[in-house]
PDB file of C-alpha atoms in Angstrom:
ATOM      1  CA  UNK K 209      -6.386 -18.455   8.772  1.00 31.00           C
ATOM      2  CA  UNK K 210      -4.029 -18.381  11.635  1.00 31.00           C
ATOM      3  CA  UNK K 211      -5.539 -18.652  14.934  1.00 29.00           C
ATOM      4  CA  UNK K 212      -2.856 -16.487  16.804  1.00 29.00           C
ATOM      5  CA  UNK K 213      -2.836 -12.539  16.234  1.00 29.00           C
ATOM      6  CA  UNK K 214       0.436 -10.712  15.637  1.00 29.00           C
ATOM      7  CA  UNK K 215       0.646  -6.993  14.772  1.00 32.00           C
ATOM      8  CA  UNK K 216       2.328  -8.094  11.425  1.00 31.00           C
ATOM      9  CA  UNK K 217      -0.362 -10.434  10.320  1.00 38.00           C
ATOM     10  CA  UNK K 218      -2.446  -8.237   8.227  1.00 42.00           C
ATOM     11  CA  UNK K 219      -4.897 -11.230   7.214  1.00 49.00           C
ATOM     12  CA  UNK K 220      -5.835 -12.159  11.068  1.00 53.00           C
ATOM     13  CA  UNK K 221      -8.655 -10.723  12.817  1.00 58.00           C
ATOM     14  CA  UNK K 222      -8.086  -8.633  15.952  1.00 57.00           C
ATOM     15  CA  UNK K 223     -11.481  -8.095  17.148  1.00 67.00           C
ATOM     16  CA  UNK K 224     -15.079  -6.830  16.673  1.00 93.00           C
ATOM     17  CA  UNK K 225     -16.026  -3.693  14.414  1.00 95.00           C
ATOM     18  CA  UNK K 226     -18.732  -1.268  14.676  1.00 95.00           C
ATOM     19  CA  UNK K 227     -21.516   0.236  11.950  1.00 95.00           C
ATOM     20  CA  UNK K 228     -22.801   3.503  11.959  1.00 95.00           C
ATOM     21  CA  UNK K 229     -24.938   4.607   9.169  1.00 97.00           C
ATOM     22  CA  UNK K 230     -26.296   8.281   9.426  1.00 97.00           C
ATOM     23  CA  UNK K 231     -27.849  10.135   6.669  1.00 97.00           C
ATOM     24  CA  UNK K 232     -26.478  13.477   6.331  1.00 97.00           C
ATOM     25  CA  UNK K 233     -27.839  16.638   5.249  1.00 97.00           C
ATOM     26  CA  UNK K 234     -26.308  19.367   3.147  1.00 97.00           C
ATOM     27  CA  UNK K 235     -27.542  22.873   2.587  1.00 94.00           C
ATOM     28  CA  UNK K 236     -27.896  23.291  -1.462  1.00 94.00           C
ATOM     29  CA  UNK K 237     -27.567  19.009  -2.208  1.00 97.00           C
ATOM     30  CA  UNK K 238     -29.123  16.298  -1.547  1.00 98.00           C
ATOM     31  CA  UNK K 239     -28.373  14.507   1.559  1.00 98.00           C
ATOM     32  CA  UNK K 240     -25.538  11.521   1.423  1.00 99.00           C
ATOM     33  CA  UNK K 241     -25.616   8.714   3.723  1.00 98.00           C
ATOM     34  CA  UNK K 242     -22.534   7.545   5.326  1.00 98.00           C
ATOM     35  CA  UNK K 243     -21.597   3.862   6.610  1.00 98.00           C
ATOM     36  CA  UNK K 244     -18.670   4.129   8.832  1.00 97.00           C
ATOM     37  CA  UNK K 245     -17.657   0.775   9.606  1.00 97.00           C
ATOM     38  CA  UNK K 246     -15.191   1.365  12.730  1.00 96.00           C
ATOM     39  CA  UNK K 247     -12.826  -1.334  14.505  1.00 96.00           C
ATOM     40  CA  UNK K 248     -14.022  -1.933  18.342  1.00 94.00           C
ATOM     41  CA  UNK K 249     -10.501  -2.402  19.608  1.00 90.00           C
ATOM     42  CA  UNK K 250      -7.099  -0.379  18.550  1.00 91.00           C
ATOM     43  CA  UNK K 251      -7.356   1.480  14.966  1.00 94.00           C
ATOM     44  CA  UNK K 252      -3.918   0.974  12.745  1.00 95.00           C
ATOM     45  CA  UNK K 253      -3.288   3.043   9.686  1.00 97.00           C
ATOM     46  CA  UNK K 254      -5.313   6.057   8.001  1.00 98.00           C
ATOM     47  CA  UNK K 255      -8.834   5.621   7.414  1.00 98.00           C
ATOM     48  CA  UNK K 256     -10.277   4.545   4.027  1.00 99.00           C
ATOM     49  CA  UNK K 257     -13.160   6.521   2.271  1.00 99.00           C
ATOM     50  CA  UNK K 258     -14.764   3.740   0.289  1.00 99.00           C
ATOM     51  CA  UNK K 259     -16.603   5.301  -3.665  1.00 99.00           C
ATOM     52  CA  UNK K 260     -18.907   2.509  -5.187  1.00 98.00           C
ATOM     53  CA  UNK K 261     -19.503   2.680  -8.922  1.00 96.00           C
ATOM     54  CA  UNK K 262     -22.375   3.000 -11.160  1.00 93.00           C
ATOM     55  CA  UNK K 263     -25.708   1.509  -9.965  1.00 90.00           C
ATOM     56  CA  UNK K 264     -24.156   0.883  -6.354  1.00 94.00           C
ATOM     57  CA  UNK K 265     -24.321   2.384  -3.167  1.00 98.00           C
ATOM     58  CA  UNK K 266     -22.031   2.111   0.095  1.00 98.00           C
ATOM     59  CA  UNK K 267     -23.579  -1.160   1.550  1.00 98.00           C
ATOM     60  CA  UNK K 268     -21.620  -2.822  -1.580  1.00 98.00           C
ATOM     61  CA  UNK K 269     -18.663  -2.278   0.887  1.00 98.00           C
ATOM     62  CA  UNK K 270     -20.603  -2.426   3.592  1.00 96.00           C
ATOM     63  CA  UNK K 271     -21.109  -5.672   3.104  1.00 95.00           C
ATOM     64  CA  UNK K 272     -17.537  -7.727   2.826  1.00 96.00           C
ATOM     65  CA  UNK K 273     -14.502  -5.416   2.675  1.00 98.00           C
ATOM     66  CA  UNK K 274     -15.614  -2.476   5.500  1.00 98.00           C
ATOM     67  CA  UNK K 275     -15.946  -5.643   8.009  1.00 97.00           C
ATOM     68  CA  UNK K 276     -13.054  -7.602   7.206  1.00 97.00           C
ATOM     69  CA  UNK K 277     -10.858  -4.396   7.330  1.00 97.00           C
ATOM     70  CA  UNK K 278     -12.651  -3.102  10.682  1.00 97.00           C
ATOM     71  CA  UNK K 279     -11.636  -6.452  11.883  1.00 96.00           C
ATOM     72  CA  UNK K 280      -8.121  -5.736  10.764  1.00 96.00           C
ATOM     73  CA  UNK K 281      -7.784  -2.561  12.957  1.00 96.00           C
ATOM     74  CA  UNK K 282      -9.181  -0.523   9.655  1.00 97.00           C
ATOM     75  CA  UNK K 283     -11.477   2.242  10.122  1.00 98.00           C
ATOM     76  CA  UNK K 284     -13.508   2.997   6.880  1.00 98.00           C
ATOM     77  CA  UNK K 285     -16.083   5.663   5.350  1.00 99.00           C
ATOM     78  CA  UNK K 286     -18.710   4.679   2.865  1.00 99.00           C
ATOM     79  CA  UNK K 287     -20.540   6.794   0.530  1.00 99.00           C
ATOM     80  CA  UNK K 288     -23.277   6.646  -1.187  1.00 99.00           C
ATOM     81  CA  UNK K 289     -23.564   9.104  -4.290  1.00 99.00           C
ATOM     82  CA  UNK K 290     -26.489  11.067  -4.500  1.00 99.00           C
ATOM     83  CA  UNK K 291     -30.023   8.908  -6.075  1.00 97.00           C
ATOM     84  CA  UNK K 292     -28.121   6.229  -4.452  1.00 98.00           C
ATOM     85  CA  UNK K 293     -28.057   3.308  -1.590  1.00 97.00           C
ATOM     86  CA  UNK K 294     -30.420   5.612   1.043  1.00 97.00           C
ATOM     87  CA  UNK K 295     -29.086   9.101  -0.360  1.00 98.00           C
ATOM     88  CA  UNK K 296     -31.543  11.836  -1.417  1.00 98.00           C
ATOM     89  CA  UNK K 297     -31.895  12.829  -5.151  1.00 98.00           C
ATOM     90  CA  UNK K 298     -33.740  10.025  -7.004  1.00 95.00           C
ATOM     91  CA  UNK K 299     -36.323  12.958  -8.314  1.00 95.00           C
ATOM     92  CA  UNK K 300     -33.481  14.458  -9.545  1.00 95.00           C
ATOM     93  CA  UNK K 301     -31.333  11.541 -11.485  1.00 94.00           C
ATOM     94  CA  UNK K 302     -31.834  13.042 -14.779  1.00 92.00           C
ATOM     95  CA  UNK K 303     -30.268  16.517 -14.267  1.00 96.00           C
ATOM     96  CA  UNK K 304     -27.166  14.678 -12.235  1.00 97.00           C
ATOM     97  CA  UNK K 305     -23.446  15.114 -13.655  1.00 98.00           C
ATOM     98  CA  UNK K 306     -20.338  13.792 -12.917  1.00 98.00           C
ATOM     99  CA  UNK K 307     -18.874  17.076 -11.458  1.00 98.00           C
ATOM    100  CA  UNK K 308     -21.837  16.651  -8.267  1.00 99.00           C
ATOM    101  CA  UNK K 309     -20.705  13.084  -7.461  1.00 99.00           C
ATOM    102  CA  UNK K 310     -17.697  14.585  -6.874  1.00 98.00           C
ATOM    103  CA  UNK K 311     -18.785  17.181  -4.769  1.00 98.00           C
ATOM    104  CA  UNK K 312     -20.395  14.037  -3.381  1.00 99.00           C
ATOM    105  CA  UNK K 313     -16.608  12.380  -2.745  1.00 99.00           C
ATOM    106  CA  UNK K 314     -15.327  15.964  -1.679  1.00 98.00           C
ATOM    107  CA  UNK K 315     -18.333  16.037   1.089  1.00 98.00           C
ATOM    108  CA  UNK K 316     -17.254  12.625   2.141  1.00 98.00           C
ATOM    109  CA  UNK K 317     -13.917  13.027   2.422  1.00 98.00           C
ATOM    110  CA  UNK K 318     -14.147  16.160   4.629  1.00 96.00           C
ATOM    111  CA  UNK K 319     -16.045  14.170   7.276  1.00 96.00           C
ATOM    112  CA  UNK K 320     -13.270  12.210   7.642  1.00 97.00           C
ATOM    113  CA  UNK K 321     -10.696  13.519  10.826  1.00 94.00           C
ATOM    114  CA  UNK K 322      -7.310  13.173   8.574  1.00 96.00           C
ATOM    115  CA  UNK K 323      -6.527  12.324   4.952  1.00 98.00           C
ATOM    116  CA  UNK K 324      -7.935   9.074   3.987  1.00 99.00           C
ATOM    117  CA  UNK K 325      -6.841   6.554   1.336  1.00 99.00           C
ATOM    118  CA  UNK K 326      -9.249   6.789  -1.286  1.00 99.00           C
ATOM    119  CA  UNK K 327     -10.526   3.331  -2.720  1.00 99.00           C
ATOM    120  CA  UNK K 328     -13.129   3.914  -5.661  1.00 99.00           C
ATOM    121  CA  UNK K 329     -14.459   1.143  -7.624  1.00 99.00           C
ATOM    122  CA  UNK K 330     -15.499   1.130 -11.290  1.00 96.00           C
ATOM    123  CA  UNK K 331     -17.071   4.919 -12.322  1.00 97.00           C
ATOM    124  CA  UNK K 332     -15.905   5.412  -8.383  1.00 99.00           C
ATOM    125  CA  UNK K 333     -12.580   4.792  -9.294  1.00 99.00           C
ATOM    126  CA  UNK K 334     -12.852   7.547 -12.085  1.00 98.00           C
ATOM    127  CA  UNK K 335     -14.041   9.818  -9.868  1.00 99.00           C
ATOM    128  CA  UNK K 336     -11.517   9.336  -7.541  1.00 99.00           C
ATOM    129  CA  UNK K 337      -8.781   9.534 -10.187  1.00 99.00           C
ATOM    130  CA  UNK K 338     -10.600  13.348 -11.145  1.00 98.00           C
ATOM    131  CA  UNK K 339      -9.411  14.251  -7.276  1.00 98.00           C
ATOM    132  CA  UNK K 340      -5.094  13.352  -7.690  1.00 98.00           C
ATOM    133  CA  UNK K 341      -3.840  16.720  -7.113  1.00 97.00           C
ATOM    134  CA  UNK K 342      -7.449  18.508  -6.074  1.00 97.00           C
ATOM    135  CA  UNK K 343      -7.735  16.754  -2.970  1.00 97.00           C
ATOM    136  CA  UNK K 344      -5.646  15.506   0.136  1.00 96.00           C
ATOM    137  CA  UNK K 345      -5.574  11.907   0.173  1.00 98.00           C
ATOM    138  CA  UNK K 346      -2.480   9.580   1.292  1.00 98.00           C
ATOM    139  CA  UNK K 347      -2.994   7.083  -1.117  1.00 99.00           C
ATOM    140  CA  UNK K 348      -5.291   5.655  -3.983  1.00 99.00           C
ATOM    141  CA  UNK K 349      -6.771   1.960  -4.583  1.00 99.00           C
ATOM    142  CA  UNK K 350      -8.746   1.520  -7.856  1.00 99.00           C
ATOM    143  CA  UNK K 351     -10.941  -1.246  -8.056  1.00 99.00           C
ATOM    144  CA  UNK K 352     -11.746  -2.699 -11.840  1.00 97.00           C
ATOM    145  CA  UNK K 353     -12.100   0.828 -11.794  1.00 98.00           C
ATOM    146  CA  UNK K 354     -13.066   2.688 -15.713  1.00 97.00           C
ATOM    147  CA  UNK K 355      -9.547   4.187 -16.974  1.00 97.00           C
ATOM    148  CA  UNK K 356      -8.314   7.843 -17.534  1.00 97.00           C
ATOM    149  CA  UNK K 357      -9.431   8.400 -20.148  1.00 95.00           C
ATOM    150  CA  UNK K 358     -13.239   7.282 -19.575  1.00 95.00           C
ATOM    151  CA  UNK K 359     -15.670   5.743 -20.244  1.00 92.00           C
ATOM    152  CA  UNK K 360     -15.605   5.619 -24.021  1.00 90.00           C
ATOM    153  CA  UNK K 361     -13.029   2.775 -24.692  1.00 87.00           C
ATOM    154  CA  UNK K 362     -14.620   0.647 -22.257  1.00 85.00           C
ATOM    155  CA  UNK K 363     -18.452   1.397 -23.382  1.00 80.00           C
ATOM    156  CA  UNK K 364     -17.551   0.534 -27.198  1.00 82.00           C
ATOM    157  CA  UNK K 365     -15.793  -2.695 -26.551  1.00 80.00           C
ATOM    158  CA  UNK K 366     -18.557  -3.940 -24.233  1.00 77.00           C
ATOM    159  CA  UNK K 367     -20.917  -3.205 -27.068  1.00 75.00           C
ATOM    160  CA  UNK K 368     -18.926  -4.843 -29.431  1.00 82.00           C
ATOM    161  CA  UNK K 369     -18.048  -7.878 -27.503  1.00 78.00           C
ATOM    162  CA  UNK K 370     -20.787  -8.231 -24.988  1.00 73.00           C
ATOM    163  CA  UNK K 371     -23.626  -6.545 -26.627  1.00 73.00           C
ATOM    164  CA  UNK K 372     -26.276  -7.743 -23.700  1.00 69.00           C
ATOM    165  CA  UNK K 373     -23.933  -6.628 -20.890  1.00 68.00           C
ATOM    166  CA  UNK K 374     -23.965  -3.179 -22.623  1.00 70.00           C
ATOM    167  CA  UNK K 375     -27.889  -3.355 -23.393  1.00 68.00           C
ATOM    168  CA  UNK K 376     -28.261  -4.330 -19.749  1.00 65.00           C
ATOM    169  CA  UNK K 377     -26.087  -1.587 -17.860  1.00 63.00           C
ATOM    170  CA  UNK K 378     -25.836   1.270 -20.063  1.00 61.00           C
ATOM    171  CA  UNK K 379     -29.090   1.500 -21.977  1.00 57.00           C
ATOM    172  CA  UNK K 380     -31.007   0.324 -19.222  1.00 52.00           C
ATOM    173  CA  UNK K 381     -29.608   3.730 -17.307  1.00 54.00           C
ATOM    174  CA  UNK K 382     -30.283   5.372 -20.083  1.00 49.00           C
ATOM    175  CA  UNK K 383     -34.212   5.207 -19.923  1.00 46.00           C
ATOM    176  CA  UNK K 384     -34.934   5.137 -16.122  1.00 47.00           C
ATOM    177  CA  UNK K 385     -38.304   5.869 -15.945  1.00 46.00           C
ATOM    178  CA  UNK K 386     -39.196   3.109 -18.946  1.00 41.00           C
ATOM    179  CA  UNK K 387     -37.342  -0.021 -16.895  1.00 43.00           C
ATOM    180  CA  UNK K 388     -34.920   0.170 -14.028  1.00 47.00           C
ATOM    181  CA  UNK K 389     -31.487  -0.758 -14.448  1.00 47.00           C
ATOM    182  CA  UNK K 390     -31.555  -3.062 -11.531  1.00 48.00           C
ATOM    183  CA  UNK K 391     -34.238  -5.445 -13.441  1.00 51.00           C
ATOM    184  CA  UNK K 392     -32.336  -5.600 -16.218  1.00 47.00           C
ATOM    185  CA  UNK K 393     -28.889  -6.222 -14.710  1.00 48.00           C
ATOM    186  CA  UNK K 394     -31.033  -9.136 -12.732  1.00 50.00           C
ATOM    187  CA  UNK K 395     -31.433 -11.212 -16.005  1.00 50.00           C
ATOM    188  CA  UNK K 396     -28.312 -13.010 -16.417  1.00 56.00           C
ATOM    189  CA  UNK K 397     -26.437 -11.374 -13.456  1.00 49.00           C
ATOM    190  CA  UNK K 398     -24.345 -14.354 -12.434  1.00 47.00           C
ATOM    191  CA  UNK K 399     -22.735 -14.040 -15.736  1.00 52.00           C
ATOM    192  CA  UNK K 400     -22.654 -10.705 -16.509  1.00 72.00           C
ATOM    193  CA  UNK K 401     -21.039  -9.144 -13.413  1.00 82.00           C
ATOM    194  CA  UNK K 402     -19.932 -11.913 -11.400  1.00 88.00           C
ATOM    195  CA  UNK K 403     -17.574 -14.676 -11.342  1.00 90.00           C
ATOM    196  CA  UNK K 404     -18.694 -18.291 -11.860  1.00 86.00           C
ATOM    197  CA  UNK K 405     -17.980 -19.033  -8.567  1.00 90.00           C
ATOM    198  CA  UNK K 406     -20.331 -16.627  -6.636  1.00 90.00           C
ATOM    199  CA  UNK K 407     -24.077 -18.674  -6.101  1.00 90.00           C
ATOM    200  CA  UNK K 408     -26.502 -17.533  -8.253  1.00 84.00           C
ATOM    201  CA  UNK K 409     -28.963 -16.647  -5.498  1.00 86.00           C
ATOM    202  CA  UNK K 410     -26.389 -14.202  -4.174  1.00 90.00           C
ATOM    203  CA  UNK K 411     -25.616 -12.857  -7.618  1.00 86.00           C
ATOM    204  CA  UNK K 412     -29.664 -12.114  -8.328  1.00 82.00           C
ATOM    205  CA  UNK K 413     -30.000 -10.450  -5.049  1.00 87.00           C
ATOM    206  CA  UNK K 414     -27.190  -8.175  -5.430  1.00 89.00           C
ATOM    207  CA  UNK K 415     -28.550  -7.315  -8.734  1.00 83.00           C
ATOM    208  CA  UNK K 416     -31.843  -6.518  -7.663  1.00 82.00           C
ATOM    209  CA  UNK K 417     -30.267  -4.071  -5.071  1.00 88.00           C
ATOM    210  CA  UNK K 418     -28.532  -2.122  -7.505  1.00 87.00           C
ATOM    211  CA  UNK K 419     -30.472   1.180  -8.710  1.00 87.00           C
ATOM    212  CA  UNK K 420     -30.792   3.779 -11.823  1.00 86.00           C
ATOM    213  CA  UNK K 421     -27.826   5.022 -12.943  1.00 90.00           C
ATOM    214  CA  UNK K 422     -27.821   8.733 -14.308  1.00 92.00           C
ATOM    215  CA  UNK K 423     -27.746   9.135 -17.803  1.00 89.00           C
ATOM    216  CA  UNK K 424     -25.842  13.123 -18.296  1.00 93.00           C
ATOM    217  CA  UNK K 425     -23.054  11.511 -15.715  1.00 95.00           C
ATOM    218  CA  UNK K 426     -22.609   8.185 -17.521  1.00 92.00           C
ATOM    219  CA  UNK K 427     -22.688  10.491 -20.707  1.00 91.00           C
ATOM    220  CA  UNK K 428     -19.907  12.739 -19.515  1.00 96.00           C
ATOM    221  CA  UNK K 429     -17.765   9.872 -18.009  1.00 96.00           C
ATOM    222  CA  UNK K 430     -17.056   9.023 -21.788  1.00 94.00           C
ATOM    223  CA  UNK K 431     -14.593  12.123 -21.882  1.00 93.00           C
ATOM    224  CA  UNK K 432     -14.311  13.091 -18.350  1.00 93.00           C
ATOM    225  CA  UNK K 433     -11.342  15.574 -18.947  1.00 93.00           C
ATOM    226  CA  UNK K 434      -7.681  15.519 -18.187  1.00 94.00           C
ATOM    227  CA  UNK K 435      -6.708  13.313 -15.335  1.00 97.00           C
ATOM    228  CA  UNK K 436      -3.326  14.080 -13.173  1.00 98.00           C
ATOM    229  CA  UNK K 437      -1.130  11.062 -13.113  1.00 98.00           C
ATOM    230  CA  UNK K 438      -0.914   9.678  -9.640  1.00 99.00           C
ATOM    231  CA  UNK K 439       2.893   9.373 -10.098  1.00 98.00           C
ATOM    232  CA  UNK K 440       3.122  13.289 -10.482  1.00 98.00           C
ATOM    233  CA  UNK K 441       1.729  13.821  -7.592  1.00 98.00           C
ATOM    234  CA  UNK K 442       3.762  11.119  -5.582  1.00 98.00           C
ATOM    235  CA  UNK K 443       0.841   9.493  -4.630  1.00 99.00           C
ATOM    236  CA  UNK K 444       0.813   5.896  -3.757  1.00 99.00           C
ATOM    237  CA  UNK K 445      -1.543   3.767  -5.842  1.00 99.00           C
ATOM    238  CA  UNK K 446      -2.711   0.211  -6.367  1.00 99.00           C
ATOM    239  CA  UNK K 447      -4.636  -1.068  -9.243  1.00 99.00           C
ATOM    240  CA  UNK K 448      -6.821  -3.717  -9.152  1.00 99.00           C
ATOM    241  CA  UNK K 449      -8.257  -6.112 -12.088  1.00 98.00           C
ATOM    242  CA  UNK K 450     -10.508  -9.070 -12.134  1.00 96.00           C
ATOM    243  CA  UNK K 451      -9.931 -11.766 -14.436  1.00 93.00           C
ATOM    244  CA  UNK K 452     -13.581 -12.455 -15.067  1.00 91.00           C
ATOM    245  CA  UNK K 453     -14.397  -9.055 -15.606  1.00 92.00           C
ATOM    246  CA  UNK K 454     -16.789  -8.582 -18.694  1.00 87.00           C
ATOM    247  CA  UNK K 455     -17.184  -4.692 -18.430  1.00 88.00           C
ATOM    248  CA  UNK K 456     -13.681  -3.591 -17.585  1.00 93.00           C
ATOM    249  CA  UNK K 457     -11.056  -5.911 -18.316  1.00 91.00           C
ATOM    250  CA  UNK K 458      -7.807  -6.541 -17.373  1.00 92.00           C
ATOM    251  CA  UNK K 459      -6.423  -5.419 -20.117  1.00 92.00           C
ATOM    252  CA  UNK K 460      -7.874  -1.618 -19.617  1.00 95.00           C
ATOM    253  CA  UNK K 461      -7.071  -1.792 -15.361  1.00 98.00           C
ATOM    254  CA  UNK K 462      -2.892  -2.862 -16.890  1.00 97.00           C
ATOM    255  CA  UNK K 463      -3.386   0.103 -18.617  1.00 96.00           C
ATOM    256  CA  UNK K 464      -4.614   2.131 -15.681  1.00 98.00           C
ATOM    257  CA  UNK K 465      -1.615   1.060 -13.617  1.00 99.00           C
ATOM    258  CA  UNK K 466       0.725   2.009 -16.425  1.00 98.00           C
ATOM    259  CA  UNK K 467      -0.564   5.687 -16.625  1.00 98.00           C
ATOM    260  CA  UNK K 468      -0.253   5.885 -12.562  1.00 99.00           C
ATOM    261  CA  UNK K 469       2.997   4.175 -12.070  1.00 98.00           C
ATOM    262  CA  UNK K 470       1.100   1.945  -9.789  1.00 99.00           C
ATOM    263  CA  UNK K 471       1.147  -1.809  -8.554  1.00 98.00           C
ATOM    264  CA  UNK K 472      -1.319  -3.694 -10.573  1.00 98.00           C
ATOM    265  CA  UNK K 473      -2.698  -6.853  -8.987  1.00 98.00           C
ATOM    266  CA  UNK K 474      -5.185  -9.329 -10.329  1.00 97.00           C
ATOM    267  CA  UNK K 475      -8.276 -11.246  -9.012  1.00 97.00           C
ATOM    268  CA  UNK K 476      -9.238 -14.299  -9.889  1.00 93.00           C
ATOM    269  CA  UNK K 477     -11.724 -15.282  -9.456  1.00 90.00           C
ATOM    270  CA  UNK K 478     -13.514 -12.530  -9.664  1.00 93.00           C
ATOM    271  CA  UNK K 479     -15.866 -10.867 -11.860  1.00 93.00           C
ATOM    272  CA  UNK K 480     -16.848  -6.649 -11.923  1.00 93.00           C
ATOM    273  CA  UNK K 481     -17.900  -6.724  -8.219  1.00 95.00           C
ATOM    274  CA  UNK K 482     -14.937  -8.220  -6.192  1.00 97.00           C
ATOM    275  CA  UNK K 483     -16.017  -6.558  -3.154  1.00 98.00           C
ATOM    276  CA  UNK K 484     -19.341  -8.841  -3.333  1.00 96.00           C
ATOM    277  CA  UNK K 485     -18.107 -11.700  -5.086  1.00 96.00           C
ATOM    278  CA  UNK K 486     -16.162 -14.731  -3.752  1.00 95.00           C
ATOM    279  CA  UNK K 487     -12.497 -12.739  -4.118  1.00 95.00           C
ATOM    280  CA  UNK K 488     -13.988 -10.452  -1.405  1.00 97.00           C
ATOM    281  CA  UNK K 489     -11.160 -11.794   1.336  1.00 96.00           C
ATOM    282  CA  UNK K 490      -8.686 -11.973  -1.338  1.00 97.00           C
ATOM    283  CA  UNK K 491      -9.232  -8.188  -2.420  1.00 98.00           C
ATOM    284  CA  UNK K 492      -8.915  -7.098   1.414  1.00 98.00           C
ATOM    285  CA  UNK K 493      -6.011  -8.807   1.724  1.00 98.00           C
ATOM    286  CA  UNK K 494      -4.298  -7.286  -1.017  1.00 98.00           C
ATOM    287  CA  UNK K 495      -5.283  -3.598   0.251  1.00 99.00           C
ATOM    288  CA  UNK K 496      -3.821  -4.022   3.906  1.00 98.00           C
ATOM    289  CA  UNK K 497      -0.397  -6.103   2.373  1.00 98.00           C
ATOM    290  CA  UNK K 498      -0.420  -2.592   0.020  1.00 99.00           C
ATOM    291  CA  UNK K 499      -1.279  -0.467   2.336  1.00 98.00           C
ATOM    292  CA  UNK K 500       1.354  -2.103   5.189  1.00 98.00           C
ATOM    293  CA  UNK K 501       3.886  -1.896   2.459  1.00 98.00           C
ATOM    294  CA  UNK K 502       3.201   1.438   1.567  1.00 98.00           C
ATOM    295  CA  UNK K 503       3.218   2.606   5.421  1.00 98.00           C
ATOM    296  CA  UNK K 504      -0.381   4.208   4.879  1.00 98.00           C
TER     297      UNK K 504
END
């Protein structure tokens, strides 16, 4: 990494960053909490509202990417969905659809002092894709992010091909109460979700952070219902695949581009989780060189 700082180095740090997390309350919902990850010096750019996916919560961003940006002159905005990271609603996962974490992205989103870019990974990235033309955002960044059309495609190929992934991550959500996803999706997490390159200590305790996943919102992210093409709606988008990926390949995020107009890129290494695995740098890089390019 270069040791000098120039405003059109997007890769070199320019200072220190900040992290506030607050838990929010909402009048008929369960309260969100909110990691805002802000740079200490001069902030560049719109901010970016940052969705995890299934079993996640915002310190998966809170961890890598919301530093390296803040250090970048990024400001960001996680989220985490209600029963998730230290949101309210656990009592409540089984009664949870997919149209209330997007109320949860909507409440997010208006915290935020302008129109952010919206970055959503995996069932994130659907549920950002159910917002293109319902919601003011100045750009779009999916993350091995589940396709248009669902959840379906991906959900039957993983249970063809990779029958203990899907035994793991989607049956495991399935029956909460009887074992929690996150001790399944320990056993075998280093090759499951992440790349070969990530240490397997790191892999098992990122597991073992993830939660429950609701079952009636997995179940409706199988058909979630017409999604707007980004290109439509002249919204700027980048696509982003991870050639290690066992649960949404790269095949399915090509595809994704394709139906957006977008710029696809690809990780690699890197397996479901690029924001925690070893292509963390490599995946902020490619948002601010996107995001420079795009003037967002």
């Amino acid at each position: 990494m270069p040791s000098q700082t120039s405003p059109t180095d997007t890769g070199a740090p320019r200072g220190g960053y900040t992290v506030q997390t607050r838990r929010v309350a909402r009048a008929n919902a369960p309260a969100l909490e909110l990691v805002e990850t802000l740079p200490d010096g001069a902030r560049t750019g719109a901010p970016l509202l940052l969705i995890h996916g299934a079993f996640g919560g915002a310190w998966m961003w809170a961890e890598h990417l919301g530093p390296y940006l803040a250090r970048r002159g990024r400001a960001s905005l996680a989220v985490s969905l209600r029963a998730h990271g230290g949101s309210e609603g656990r009592e409540s996962l089984r009664d949870i659809t997919l149209d209330d974490y997007v109320d949860d992205v909507r409440f997010a989103l208006e915290r935020l002092p302008q129109a952010p870019v919206v970055v959503g990974h995996s069932l994130g990235g659907l549920l950002a894709q159910k917002l293109i033309g319902r919601a003011q955002m100045r750009g779009l960044v999916l993350v091995s992010s589940l396709p248009p059309e669902g959840l379906a495609t991906v959900n039957l190929r993983t249970a063809m091909t990779e029958p203990v992934v899907w035994l793991d991550a989607f049956l495991g959500a399935a029956v909460p109460e009887a074992a929690s996803a996150a001790a399944a999706m320990t056993n075998g997490a280093r090759t499951q979700l992440f790349s070969d390159g990530l240490a397997p200590a790191r892999a098992r305790r990122y597991a073992a952070m993830m939660v429950p996943e609701a079952p009636r919102a997995l179940a409706q992210a199988n058909v979630p219902g017409p999604i707007l093409s980004a290109f439509l709606t002249r919204l700027p988008t980048l696509v982003v695949g991870s050639a290690q990926d066992r649960l949404v390949w790269r095949s399915c995020t090509l595809r994704t581009a394709f139906y957006h107009a977008a710029r696809h890129e690809t990780l690699d290494p890197s397996g479901h989780f690029p924001m925690l695995d070893v292509s963390a740098e490599t995946l902020g890089r490619k948002i601010l060189a996107w995001l420079d390019a795009e003037g967002l």
